[in-house]
Tab-separated table of C-alpha atoms in Angstrom:
chain	number	residue	atom	x	y	z
A	759	SER	CA	-2.856	16.483	-2.969
A	760	GLN	CA	0.360	14.652	-3.632
A	761	GLU	CA	0.719	12.595	-6.777
A	762	LEU	CA	3.311	9.986	-7.577
A	763	GLU	CA	4.255	8.995	-11.088
A	764	GLN	CA	6.109	5.758	-11.695
A	765	SER	CA	8.070	4.851	-14.776
A	766	PRO	CA	8.090	2.642	-16.629
A	767	GLN	CA	4.589	1.219	-16.234
A	768	SER	CA	5.863	-2.195	-17.219
A	769	LEU	CA	9.237	-3.761	-17.746
A	770	ILE	CA	10.324	-7.055	-19.261
A	771	VAL	CA	13.933	-8.060	-18.723
A	772	GLN	CA	16.072	-11.109	-19.217
A	773	GLU	CA	17.302	-12.849	-16.088
A	774	GLY	CA	20.627	-11.414	-14.993
A	775	LYS	CA	19.991	-7.921	-16.337
A	776	ASN	CA	19.976	-4.780	-14.217
A	777	LEU	CA	16.970	-2.486	-14.143
A	778	THR	CA	15.752	0.775	-12.633
A	779	ILE	CA	12.269	1.954	-11.662
A	780	ASN	CA	11.618	5.622	-10.990
A	781	CYS	CA	9.104	7.373	-8.800
A	782	THR	CA	8.551	11.118	-9.142
A	783	SER	CA	6.478	13.198	-6.755
A	784	SER	CA	4.519	16.358	-7.460
A	785	LYS	CA	5.372	17.623	-3.965
A	786	THR	CA	8.228	17.508	-1.487
A	787	LEU	CA	8.961	14.007	-0.314
A	788	TYR	CA	9.155	13.466	3.432
A	789	GLY	CA	8.855	9.720	3.551
A	790	LEU	CA	9.179	7.445	0.542
A	791	TYR	CA	8.309	3.766	0.702
A	792	TRP	CA	8.884	0.950	-1.736
A	793	TYR	CA	6.666	-2.103	-1.720
A	794	LYS	CA	6.391	-5.213	-3.871
A	795	GLN	CA	3.116	-6.933	-4.660
A	796	LYS	CA	2.207	-10.204	-6.272
A	797	TYR	CA	-0.997	-9.833	-8.280
A	798	GLY	CA	-4.073	-9.959	-6.052
A	799	GLU	CA	-2.063	-10.205	-2.867
A	800	GLY	CA	-0.802	-7.935	-0.128
A	801	LEU	CA	2.162	-5.584	-0.232
A	802	ILE	CA	5.593	-6.622	0.951
A	803	PHE	CA	7.712	-3.862	2.444
A	804	LEU	CA	11.059	-3.319	0.741
A	805	MET	CA	12.520	-0.044	1.981
A	806	MET	CA	11.743	3.323	3.516
A	807	LEU	CA	13.723	6.474	2.746
A	808	GLN	CA	13.431	9.674	4.728
A	809	LYS	CA	16.339	11.940	3.975
A	810	GLY	CA	17.571	13.482	0.792
A	811	GLY	CA	20.480	11.550	-0.602
A	812	GLU	CA	19.620	8.526	1.470
A	813	GLU	CA	20.378	5.177	-0.090
A	814	LYS	CA	19.440	1.761	1.217
A	815	SER	CA	20.165	-1.727	-0.032
A	816	HIS	CA	18.717	-5.125	0.661
A	817	GLU	CA	20.164	-8.097	-1.145
A	818	LYS	CA	20.192	-7.050	-4.798
A	819	ILE	CA	17.800	-4.132	-4.471
A	820	THR	CA	18.968	-0.560	-3.893
A	821	ALA	CA	16.765	2.486	-3.422
A	822	LYS	CA	17.798	6.137	-3.451
A	823	LEU	CA	15.997	9.350	-2.586
A	824	ASP	CA	16.790	12.570	-4.436
A	825	GLU	CA	14.992	15.187	-2.381
A	826	LYS	CA	15.760	18.085	-4.737
A	827	LYS	CA	14.319	16.254	-7.706
A	828	GLN	CA	11.448	14.917	-5.592
A	829	GLN	CA	12.324	11.554	-6.991
A	830	SER	CA	13.275	8.078	-5.867
A	831	SER	CA	14.747	5.228	-7.850
A	832	LEU	CA	14.754	1.494	-7.237
A	833	HIS	CA	17.562	-0.463	-8.822
A	834	ILE	CA	17.735	-4.234	-9.112
A	835	THR	CA	21.073	-5.819	-9.922
A	836	ALA	CA	21.306	-9.157	-11.727
A	837	SER	CA	17.552	-9.693	-11.786
A	838	GLN	CA	16.039	-13.093	-11.037
A	839	PRO	CA	12.579	-14.561	-11.725
A	840	SER	CA	11.850	-14.123	-7.999
A	841	HIS	CA	12.028	-10.357	-8.513
A	842	ALA	CA	8.960	-10.444	-10.750
A	843	GLY	CA	5.903	-8.608	-9.468
A	844	ILE	CA	4.439	-5.153	-9.125
A	845	TYR	CA	6.623	-2.504	-7.525
A	846	LEU	CA	4.831	0.356	-5.823
A	847	CYS	CA	6.213	3.544	-4.409
A	848	GLY	CA	4.294	5.294	-1.650
A	849	ALA	CA	4.770	8.629	0.066
A	850	ASP	CA	3.372	10.489	3.014
A	851	GLY	CA	3.115	14.200	3.599
A	852	TYR	CA	4.712	16.298	6.304
A	853	GLU	CA	1.456	16.706	8.145
A	854	THR	CA	0.177	13.191	7.624
A	855	SER	CA	3.197	11.062	8.357
A	856	GLY	CA	2.432	7.472	9.073
A	857	SER	CA	-0.399	5.483	7.712
A	858	ARG	CA	-1.867	7.760	5.091
A	859	LEU	CA	0.181	6.953	2.045
A	860	THR	CA	-0.284	8.029	-1.533
A	861	PHE	CA	0.833	5.362	-3.970
A	862	GLY	CA	2.012	5.411	-7.535
A	863	GLU	CA	0.303	3.295	-10.178
A	864	GLY	CA	2.941	0.623	-9.926
A	865	THR	CA	5.516	-0.934	-12.259
A	866	GLN	CA	4.865	-4.449	-13.505
A	867	LEU	CA	8.170	-6.312	-13.698
A	868	THR	CA	8.571	-9.543	-15.659
A	869	VAL	CA	11.868	-11.426	-15.534
A	870	ASN	CA	12.317	-14.049	-18.210
A	871	PRO	CA	14.560	-17.004	-17.369
B	972	LYS	CA	4.894	-13.521	15.207
B	973	ALA	CA	1.659	-13.669	13.228
B	974	GLY	CA	1.214	-11.203	10.393
B	975	VAL	CA	-1.788	-9.087	9.538
B	976	THR	CA	-4.821	-11.299	9.027
B	977	GLN	CA	-7.740	-10.324	6.822
B	978	THR	CA	-10.974	-12.227	6.507
B	979	PRO	CA	-12.624	-13.291	4.371
B	980	ARG	CA	-10.168	-13.715	1.511
B	981	TYR	CA	-12.853	-13.618	-1.171
B	982	LEU	CA	-16.366	-12.250	-1.128
B	983	ILE	CA	-19.128	-12.038	-3.712
B	984	LYS	CA	-22.053	-9.713	-3.147
B	985	THR	CA	-24.832	-8.160	-5.200
B	986	ARG	CA	-25.618	-4.491	-5.669
B	987	GLY	CA	-27.423	-2.906	-2.775
B	988	GLN	CA	-26.137	-5.328	-0.179
B	989	GLN	CA	-23.714	-4.412	2.576
B	990	VAL	CA	-20.476	-6.075	3.548
B	991	THR	CA	-18.160	-6.197	6.558
B	992	LEU	CA	-14.474	-6.958	6.268
B	993	SER	CA	-12.227	-7.820	9.178
B	994	CYS	CA	-8.588	-7.118	9.934
B	995	SER	CA	-6.469	-8.382	12.821
B	996	PRO	CA	-3.235	-6.406	13.165
B	997	ILE	CA	0.122	-7.627	14.317
B	998	SER	CA	0.243	-8.022	18.081
B	999	GLY	CA	1.238	-4.737	19.696
B	1000	HIS	CA	0.241	-2.573	16.737
B	1001	ARG	CA	-2.348	0.057	17.533
B	1002	SER	CA	-2.851	1.582	14.108
B	1003	VAL	CA	-4.900	-0.039	11.377
B	1004	SER	CA	-5.377	1.612	8.012
B	1005	TRP	CA	-7.488	0.500	5.077
B	1006	TYR	CA	-6.820	0.834	1.368
B	1007	GLN	CA	-8.824	0.103	-1.744
B	1008	GLN	CA	-7.056	-1.179	-4.842
B	1009	THR	CA	-8.662	-1.197	-8.288
B	1010	PRO	CA	-7.148	-1.471	-11.776
B	1011	GLY	CA	-8.413	1.991	-12.692
B	1012	GLN	CA	-7.680	4.021	-9.548
B	1013	GLY	CA	-4.785	2.080	-8.107
B	1014	LEU	CA	-4.217	1.960	-4.370
B	1015	GLN	CA	-6.209	4.552	-2.440
B	1016	PHE	CA	-6.330	5.356	1.253
B	1017	LEU	CA	-9.705	4.846	2.932
B	1018	PHE	CA	-9.133	5.589	6.618
B	1019	GLU	CA	-6.932	4.929	9.600
B	1020	TYR	CA	-7.846	3.964	13.131
B	1021	PHE	CA	-5.628	4.395	16.148
B	1022	SER	CA	-6.658	3.413	19.675
B	1023	GLU	CA	-10.288	2.999	18.593
B	1024	THR	CA	-10.456	6.486	17.033
B	1025	GLN	CA	-10.480	7.429	13.379
B	1026	ARG	CA	-7.335	9.467	12.883
B	1027	ASN	CA	-7.296	9.997	9.132
B	1028	LYS	CA	-9.872	9.725	6.404
B	1029	GLY	CA	-9.577	9.558	2.638
B	1030	ASN	CA	-11.956	10.832	-0.019
B	1031	PHE	CA	-14.581	8.123	-0.044
B	1032	PRO	CA	-18.346	8.441	0.360
B	1033	GLY	CA	-20.050	7.871	3.682
B	1034	ARG	CA	-21.064	4.382	2.570
B	1035	PHE	CA	-17.570	3.369	3.612
B	1036	SER	CA	-17.120	3.225	7.351
B	1037	GLY	CA	-14.965	1.490	9.866
B	1038	ARG	CA	-14.295	0.917	13.492
B	1039	GLN	CA	-11.614	-0.404	15.756
B	1040	PHE	CA	-11.999	-2.469	18.875
B	1041	SER	CA	-10.070	-2.328	22.133
B	1042	ASN	CA	-7.865	-5.221	21.001
B	1043	SER	CA	-6.930	-3.157	17.890
B	1044	ARG	CA	-8.843	-5.432	15.527
B	1045	SER	CA	-10.650	-3.409	12.910
B	1046	GLU	CA	-13.641	-3.826	10.653
B	1047	MET	CA	-14.708	-1.855	7.644
B	1048	ASN	CA	-18.227	-1.753	6.336
B	1049	VAL	CA	-19.540	-0.828	2.930
B	1050	SER	CA	-23.266	-0.251	2.670
B	1051	THR	CA	-25.452	-0.160	-0.438
B	1052	LEU	CA	-22.811	-1.802	-2.582
B	1053	GLU	CA	-22.207	-0.538	-6.106
B	1054	LEU	CA	-20.500	-2.319	-8.998
B	1055	GLY	CA	-17.596	0.106	-8.675
B	1056	ASP	CA	-16.888	-1.115	-5.165
B	1057	SER	CA	-15.417	-4.295	-6.620
B	1058	ALA	CA	-11.814	-4.160	-5.509
B	1059	LEU	CA	-9.064	-5.641	-3.411
B	1060	TYR	CA	-9.341	-4.205	0.084
B	1061	LEU	CA	-6.106	-4.154	2.005
B	1062	CYS	CA	-5.492	-3.364	5.602
B	1063	ALA	CA	-2.162	-2.424	7.089
B	1064	SER	CA	-0.990	-2.226	10.664
B	1065	SER	CA	1.748	-0.359	12.457
B	1066	PHE	CA	2.620	0.973	15.904
B	1067	GLY	CA	1.142	4.283	14.771
B	1068	THR	CA	3.832	6.414	16.344
B	1069	GLY	CA	5.029	8.257	13.243
B	1070	ARG	CA	6.852	7.566	10.026
B	1071	GLU	CA	7.241	3.798	10.008
B	1072	LYS	CA	6.693	0.880	7.711
B	1073	LEU	CA	3.241	-0.539	7.277
B	1074	PHE	CA	2.622	-4.259	7.364
B	1075	PHE	CA	-0.078	-5.286	4.904
B	1076	GLY	CA	-2.456	-8.198	4.999
B	1077	SER	CA	-3.216	-10.381	1.962
B	1078	GLY	CA	-6.418	-8.489	1.308
B	1079	THR	CA	-10.071	-9.267	0.754
B	1080	GLN	CA	-11.113	-9.521	-2.892
B	1081	LEU	CA	-14.658	-8.157	-3.131
B	1082	SER	CA	-16.732	-8.744	-6.240
B	1083	VAL	CA	-20.038	-6.917	-6.591
B	1084	LEU	CA	-22.428	-8.398	-9.157
């Protein structure tokens, strides 16, 4: 089965700083999803990447997919307290595309004002 | 457009009891998937229903079951509750047509005493 490893597990940054969260897969990535979660609440969709080399941005968040390295990175520029939360990467397999996602353990982000 | 609605939001049960959780997907979505989130195991896939049929199933015991109705609303049932079933249960909906983003509800926090 596919496993996803996220690093770091937790991150504390000062407001305005840039940061990067990584997600590494044990298998080939076909679909890679990034979600954000507030503790005890549902997941908010951030981005979906499907092709190697693909890069997407939304406001100050950019995600990239390196298919060869079986890795994705999420980069936040000029972080704000509103970026705080748990960031989760999820992936599906070639034969199970769609709803059956495997998730990483998550990265807890704290942004100090 | 209303989001994914899960009820109840919080639930407290005792060991041995059974519980039913409900999920109303976004209008037009035919796929509903369920996930269990715990501090120790993270976010794990339970099962997915599409057009009233179970399409995918995760590695959970038979005590965990679900169903989907003709209006795409879904319920999951856990029988003979164990302490380890305490978790946040999340449902997600989508059109179910392939690799697409999942829309998550706020979850049901189940505590088993």
